[in-house]
Short mmCIF file of C-alpha atoms and ligand atoms in Angstrom, two decimals:
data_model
loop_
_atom_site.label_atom_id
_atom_site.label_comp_id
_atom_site.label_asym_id
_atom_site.label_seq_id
_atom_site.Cartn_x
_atom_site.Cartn_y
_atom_site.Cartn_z
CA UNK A 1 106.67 125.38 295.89
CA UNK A 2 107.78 127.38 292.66
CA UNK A 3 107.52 131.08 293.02
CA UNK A 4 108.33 133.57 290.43
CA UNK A 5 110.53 136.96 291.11
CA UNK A 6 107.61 138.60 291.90
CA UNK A 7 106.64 136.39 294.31
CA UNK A 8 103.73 134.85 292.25
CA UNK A 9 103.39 130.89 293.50
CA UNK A 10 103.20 129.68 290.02
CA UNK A 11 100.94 126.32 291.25
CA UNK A 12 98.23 125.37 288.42
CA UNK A 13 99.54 123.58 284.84
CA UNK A 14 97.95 123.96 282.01
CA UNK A 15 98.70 121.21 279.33
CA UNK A 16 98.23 121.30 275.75
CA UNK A 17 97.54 117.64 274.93
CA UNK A 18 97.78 118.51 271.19
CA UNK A 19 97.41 121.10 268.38
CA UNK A 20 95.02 119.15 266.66
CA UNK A 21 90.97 120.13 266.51
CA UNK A 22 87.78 118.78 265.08
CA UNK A 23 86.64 122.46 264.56
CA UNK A 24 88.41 125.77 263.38
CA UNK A 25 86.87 128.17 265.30
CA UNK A 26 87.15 131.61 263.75
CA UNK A 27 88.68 133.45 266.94
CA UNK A 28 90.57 130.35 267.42
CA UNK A 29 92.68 129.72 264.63
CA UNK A 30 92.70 129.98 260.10
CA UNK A 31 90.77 127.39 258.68
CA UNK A 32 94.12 126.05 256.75
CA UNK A 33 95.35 125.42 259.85
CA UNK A 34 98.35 123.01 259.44
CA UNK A 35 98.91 120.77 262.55
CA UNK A 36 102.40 119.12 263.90
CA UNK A 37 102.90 115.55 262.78
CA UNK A 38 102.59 113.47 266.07
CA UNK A 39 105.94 112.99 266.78
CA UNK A 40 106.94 116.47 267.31
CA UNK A 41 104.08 116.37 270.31
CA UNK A 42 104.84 115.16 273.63
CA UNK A 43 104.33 111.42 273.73
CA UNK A 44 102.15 109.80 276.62
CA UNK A 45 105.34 109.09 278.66
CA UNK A 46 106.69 112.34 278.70
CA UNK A 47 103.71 113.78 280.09
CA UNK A 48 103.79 111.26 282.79
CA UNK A 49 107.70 112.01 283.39
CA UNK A 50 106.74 115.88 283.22
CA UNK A 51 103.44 116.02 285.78
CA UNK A 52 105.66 114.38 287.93
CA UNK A 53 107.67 116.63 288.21
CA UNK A 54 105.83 119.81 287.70
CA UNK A 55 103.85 118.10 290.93
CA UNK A 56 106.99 117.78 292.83
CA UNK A 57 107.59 121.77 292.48
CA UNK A 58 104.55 122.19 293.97
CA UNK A 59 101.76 122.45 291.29
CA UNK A 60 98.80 121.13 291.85
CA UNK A 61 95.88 122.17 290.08
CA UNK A 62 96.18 120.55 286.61
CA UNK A 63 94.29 121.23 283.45
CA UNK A 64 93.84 119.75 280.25
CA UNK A 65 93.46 121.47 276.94
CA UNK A 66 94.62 122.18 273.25
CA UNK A 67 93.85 121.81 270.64
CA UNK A 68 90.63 119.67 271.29
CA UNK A 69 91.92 117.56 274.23
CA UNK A 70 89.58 114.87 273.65
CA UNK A 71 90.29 114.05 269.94
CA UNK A 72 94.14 113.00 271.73
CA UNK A 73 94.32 108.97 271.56
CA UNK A 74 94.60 107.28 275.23
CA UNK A 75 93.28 110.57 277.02
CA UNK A 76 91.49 108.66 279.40
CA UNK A 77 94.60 106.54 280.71
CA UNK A 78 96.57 109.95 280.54
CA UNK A 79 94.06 111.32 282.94
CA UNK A 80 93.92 108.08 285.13
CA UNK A 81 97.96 108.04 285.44
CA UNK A 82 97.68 111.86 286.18
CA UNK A 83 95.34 111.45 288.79
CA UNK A 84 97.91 108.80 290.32
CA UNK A 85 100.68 111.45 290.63
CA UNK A 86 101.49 112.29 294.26
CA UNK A 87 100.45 115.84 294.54
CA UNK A 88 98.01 115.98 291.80
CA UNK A 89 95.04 117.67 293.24
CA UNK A 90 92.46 118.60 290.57
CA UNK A 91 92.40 117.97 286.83
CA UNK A 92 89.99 119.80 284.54
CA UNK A 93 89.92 119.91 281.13
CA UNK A 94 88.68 122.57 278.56
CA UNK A 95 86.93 121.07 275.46
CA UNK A 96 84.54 121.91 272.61
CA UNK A 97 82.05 119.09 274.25
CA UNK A 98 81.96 117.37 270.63
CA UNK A 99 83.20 114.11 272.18
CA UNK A 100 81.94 114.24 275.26
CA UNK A 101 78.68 112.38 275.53
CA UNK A 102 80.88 109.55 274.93
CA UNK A 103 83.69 110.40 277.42
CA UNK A 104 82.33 111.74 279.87
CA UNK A 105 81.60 109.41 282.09
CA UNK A 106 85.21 107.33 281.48
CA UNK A 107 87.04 110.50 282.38
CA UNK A 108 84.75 111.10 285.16
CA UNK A 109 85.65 107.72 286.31
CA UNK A 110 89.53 108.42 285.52
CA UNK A 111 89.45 111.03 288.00
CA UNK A 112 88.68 113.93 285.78
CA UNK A 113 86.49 116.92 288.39
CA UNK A 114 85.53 119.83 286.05
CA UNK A 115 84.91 120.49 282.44
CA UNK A 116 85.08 124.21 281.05
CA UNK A 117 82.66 123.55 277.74
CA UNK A 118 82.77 125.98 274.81
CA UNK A 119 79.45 127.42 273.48
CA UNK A 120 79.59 130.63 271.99
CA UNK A 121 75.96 130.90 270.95
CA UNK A 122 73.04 128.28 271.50
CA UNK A 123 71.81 129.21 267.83
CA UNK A 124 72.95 126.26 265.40
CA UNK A 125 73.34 128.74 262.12
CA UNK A 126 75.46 130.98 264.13
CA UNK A 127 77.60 127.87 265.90
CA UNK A 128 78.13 126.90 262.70
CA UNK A 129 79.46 130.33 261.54
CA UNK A 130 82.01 130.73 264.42
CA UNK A 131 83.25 126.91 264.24
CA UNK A 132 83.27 126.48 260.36
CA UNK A 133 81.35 123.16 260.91
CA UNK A 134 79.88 122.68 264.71
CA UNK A 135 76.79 121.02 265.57
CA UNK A 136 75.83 123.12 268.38
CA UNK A 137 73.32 120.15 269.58
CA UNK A 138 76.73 117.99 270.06
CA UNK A 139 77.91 120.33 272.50
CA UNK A 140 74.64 120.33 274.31
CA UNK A 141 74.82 116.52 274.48
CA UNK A 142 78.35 116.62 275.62
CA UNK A 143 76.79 119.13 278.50
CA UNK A 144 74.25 116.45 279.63
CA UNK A 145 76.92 113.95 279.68
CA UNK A 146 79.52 116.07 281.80
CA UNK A 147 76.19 116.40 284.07
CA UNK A 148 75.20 112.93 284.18
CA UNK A 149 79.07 111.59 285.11
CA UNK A 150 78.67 114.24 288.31
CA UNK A 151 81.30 116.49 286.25
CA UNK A 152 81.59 120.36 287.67
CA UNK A 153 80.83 122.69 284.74
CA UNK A 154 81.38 126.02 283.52
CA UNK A 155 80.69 127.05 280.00
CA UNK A 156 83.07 129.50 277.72
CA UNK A 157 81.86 131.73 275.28
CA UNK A 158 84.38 134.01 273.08
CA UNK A 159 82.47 136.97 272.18
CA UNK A 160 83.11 138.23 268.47
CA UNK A 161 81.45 141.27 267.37
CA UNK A 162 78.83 140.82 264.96
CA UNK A 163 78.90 136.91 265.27
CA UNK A 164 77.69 136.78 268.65
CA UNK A 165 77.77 139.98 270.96
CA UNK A 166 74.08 140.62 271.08
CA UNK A 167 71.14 137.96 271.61
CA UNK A 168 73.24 135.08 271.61
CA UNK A 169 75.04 136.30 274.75
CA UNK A 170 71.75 137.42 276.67
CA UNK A 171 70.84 133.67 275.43
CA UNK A 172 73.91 131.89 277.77
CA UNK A 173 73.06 134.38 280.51
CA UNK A 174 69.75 133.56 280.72
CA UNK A 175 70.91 129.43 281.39
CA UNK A 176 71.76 130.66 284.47
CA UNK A 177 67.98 131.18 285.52
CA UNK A 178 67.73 127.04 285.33
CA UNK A 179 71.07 125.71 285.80
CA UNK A 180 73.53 126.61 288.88
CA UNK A 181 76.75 126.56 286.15
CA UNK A 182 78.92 129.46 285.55
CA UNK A 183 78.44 130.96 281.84
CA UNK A 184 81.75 132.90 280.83
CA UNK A 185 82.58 135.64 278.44
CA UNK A 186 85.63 135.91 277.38
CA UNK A 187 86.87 138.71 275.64
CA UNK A 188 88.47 138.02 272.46
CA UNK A 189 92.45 138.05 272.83
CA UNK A 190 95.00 138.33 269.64
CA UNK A 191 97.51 135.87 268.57
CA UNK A 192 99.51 135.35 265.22
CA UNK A 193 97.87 135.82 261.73
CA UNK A 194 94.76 135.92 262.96
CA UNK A 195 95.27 139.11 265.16
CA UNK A 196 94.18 141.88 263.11
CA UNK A 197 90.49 140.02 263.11
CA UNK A 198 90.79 139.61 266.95
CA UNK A 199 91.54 143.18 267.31
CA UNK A 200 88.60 144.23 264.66
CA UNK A 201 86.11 141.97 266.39
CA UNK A 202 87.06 142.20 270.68
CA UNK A 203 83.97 142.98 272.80
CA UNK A 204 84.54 144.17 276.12
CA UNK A 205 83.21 143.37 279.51
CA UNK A 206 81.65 146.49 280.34
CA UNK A 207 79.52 146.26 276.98
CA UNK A 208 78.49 142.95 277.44
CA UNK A 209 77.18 143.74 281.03
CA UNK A 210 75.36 146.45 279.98
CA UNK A 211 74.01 144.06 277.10
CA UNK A 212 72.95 141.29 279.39
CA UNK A 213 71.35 143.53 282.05
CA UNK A 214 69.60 145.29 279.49
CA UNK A 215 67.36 142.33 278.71
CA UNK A 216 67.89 140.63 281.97
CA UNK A 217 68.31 143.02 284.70
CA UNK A 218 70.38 143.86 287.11
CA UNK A 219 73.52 142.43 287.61
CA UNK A 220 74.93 141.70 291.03
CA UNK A 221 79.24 141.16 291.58
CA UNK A 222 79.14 137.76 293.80
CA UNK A 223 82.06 137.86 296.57
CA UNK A 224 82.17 141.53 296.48
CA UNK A 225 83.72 141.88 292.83
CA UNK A 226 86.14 139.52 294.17
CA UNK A 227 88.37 137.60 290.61
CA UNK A 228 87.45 133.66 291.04
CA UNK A 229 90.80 132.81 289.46
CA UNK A 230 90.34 134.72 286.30
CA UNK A 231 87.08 135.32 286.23
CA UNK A 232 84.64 138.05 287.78
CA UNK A 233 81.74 137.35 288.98
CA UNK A 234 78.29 138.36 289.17
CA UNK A 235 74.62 136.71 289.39
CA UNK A 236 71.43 138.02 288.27
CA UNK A 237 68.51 138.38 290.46
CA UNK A 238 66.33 135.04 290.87
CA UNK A 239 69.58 133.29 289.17
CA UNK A 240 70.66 130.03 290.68
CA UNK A 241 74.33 129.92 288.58
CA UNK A 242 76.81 132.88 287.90
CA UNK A 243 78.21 135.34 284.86
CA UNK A 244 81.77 135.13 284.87
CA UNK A 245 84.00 137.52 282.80
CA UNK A 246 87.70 136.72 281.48
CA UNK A 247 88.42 140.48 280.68
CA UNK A 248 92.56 140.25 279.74
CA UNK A 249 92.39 142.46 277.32
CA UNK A 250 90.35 145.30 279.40
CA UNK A 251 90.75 144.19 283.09
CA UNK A 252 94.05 142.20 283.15
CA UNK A 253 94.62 139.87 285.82
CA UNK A 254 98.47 139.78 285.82
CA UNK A 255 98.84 140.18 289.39
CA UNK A 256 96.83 137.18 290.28
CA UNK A 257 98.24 135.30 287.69
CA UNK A 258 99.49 131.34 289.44
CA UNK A 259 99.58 129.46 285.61
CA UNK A 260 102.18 128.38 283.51
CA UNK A 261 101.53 126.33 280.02
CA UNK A 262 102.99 123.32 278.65
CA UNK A 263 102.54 123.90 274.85
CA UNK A 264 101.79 120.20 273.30
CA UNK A 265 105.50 120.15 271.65
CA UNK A 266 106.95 120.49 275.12
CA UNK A 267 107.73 124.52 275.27
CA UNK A 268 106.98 126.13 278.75
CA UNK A 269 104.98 129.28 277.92
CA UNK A 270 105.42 131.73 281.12
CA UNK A 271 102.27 133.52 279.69
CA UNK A 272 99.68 133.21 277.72
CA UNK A 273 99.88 136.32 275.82
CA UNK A 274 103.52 136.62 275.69
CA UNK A 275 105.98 134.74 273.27
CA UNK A 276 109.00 134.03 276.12
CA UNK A 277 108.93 129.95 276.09
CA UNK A 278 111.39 127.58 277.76
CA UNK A 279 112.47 124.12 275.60
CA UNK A 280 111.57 121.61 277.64
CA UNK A 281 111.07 118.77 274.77
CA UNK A 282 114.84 118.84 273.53
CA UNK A 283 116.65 118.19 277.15
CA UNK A 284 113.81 115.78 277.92
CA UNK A 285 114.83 114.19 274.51
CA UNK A 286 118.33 114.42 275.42
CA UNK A 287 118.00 112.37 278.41
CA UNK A 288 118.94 114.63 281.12
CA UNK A 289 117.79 113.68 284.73
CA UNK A 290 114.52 114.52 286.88
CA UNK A 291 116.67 116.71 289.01
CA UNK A 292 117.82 118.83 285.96
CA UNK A 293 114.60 118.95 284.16
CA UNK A 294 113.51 120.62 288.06
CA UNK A 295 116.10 122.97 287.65
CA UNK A 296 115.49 124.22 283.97
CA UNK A 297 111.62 124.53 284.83
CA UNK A 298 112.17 126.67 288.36
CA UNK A 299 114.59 128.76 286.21
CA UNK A 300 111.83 129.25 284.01
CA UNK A 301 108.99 129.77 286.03
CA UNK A 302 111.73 132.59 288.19
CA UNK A 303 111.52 134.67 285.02
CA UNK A 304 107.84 134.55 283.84
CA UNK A 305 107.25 138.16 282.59
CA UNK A 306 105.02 140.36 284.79
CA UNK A 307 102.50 140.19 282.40
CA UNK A 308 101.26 140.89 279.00
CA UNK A 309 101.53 143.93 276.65
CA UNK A 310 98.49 144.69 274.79
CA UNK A 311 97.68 148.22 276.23
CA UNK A 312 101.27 149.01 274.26
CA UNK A 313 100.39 147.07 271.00
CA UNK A 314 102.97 143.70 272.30
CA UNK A 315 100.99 140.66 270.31
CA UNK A 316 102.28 137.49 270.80
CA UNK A 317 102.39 136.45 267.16
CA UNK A 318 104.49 133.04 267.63
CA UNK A 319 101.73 130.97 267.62
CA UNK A 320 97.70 130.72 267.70
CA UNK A 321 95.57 130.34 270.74
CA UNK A 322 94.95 126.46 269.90
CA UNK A 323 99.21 125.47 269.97
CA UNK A 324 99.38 127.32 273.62
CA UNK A 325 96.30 125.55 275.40
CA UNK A 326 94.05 128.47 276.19
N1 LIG B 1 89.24 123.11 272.10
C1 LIG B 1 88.95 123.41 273.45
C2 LIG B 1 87.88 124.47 273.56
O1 LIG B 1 87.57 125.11 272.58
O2 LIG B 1 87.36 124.64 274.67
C3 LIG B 1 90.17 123.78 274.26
C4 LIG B 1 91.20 124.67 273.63
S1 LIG B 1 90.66 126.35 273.34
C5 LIG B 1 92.09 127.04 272.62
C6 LIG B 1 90.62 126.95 275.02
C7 LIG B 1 89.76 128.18 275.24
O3 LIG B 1 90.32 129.26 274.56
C8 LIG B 1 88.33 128.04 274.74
O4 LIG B 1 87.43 128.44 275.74
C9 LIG B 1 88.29 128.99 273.58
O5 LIG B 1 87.01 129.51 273.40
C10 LIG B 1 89.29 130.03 274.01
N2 LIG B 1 89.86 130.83 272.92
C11 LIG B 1 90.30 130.43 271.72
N3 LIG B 1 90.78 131.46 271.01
C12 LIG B 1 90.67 132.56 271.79
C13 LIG B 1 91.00 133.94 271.64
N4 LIG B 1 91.54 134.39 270.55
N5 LIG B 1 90.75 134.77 272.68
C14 LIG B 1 90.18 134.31 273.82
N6 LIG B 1 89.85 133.03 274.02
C15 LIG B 1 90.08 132.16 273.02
FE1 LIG B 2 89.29 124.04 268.39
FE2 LIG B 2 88.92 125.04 270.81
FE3 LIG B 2 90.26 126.43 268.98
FE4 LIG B 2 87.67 126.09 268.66
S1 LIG B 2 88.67 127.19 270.34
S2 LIG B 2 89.24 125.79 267.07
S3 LIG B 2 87.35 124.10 269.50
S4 LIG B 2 90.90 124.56 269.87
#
């Protein structure tokens, strides 16, 4: 087992498969966006050589994200050798849904248990606005295809003020009158050169309850306000699914905190929302051994910071939210 110096059991891996996206969301990242030629990224084999390990220090909860994980060639074999890996529990992925009516059912198949879907607004105009480009009826499709391949789902919405904070997010909540999935708002977090909009634009929890049970009544905490990893939870009455809110810039969740990040040019990022990363790519490249790759990571995952620094104005502003792997 790996356990920080806080005596955090640092079990669940989440892996970057690559910068790269088919969108440019505006919370997300600038529309310029320049991406890493391919072979700065972690090539199929070393994610192999590094699940296996990270698996043999005890993680097991595994998931999948970016960048847009599915635009990453060969991500269902990467997902069928993962789910091979003694010790690999689960393996989600987070995704825009744009390629998922054709994928989900062959990473269903690869082993692949839950999808977190992004849909920030079911209105297409709006979509459009907050992607640059998105189709908001190819995410939907990509939603009946996670359901149809017996995927779990939970859908992510980033609330930006004016873009989305009003109608649109009463709109997801209400999905969860028909559907037993768990709609999530996640407050807006900042990163890089596009933090001063992040800041401008954050919406937090407490508003967007008072939003959604506004129009929709009540809200009710599910497991007595209990976090379900890093979400709260709450249903409304007569609903058959659940609210969850990601609140880390209002309610952080440090304390609770069991992730680490593999950024998709092989950096260990200790947490999200601060810039401390260990350089895993250049030993790996070096050829050191399995045993000393375990040592550099448990080394590593001893000193991930406490937590972040926002209430004190500390903004990670080495990268954006799409090189990490949100
Ligand atoms: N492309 C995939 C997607 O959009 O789901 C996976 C990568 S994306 C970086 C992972 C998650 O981070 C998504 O749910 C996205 O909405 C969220 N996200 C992106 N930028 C964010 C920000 N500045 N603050 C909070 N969440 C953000
Ligand atoms: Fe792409 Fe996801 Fe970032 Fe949107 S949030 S630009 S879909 S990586």
């Amino acid at each position: 087992m790996s356990f920080d110096r806080f005596g955090r059991n640092i079990n669940y891996l989440r892996i970057s498969l690559t910068d790269k996206c088919n969108l440019r969301c505006v919370y997300c990242m600038p529309e310029d966006m320049t991406f890493r030629p391919r072979a700065e990224l972690l090539q199929d084999d070393e994610i192999d050589r590094l699940v296996r390990i990270f698996a043999s220090l005890g993680f097991h909860k595994f998931r999948l994200t970016g960048g847009e994980p599915t635009v990453r060639a060969n991500i269902v074999d990467i997902v069928a050798r993962m789910g091979r890996t003694p010790g690999v529990k689960t393996i989600a992925m987070t995704t825009n849904g744009l390629l998922l009516h054709e994928l989900a059912a062959p990473l269903a198949q690869a082993g692949l248990s839950r999808v977190n879907i992004s849909i920030d607004t079911l209105n297409p105009e709006k979509f459009k606005k907050l992607t640059r480009w998105g189709e908001v009826e190819d995410v939907w499709a990509g939603i009946q295809a996670a359901r149809k391949a017996g995927l779990g789902i939970k859908l992510n919405a980033v609330v930006v003020r004016n873009y989305n904070d009003r109608e649109d997010v009463v709109d997801l909540a209400r999905l969860t009158f028909y559907h037993d999935w768990q709609v999530r708002f996640i407050e807006m977090m900042p990163f890089g050169d596009v933090a001063a909009f992040q800041q401008a634009g954050v919406v937090s929890e407490e508003e967007l309850r008072q939003t959604i049970s506004a129009a929709l009544g009540p809200l009710t905490p599910v497991n007595g306000g209990q976090l379900d990893g890093e979400a709260r939870l709450y249903q409304l009455e007569d609903g058959i699914g659940t609210l969850g809110f990601i609140s880390s810039v209002t309610q952080p969740f440090c304390a609770s905190c069991t992730r680490a990040r593999l950024t998709a040019d092989g950096r260990l990022r200790l947490c999200l929302l601060r810039e401390k990363e260990v350089n895993l790519m250049e030993p790996l490249r070096n050829g050191v051994t399995d045993a000393q790759l375990r040592d550099i990571i448990t080394e590593g995952v001893w000193w991930k910071p406490w937590g972040h620094g926002l209430s004190e104005n500390v903004i990670p502003l080495n990268r954006v939210m799409s090189e990490i792997g949100g």
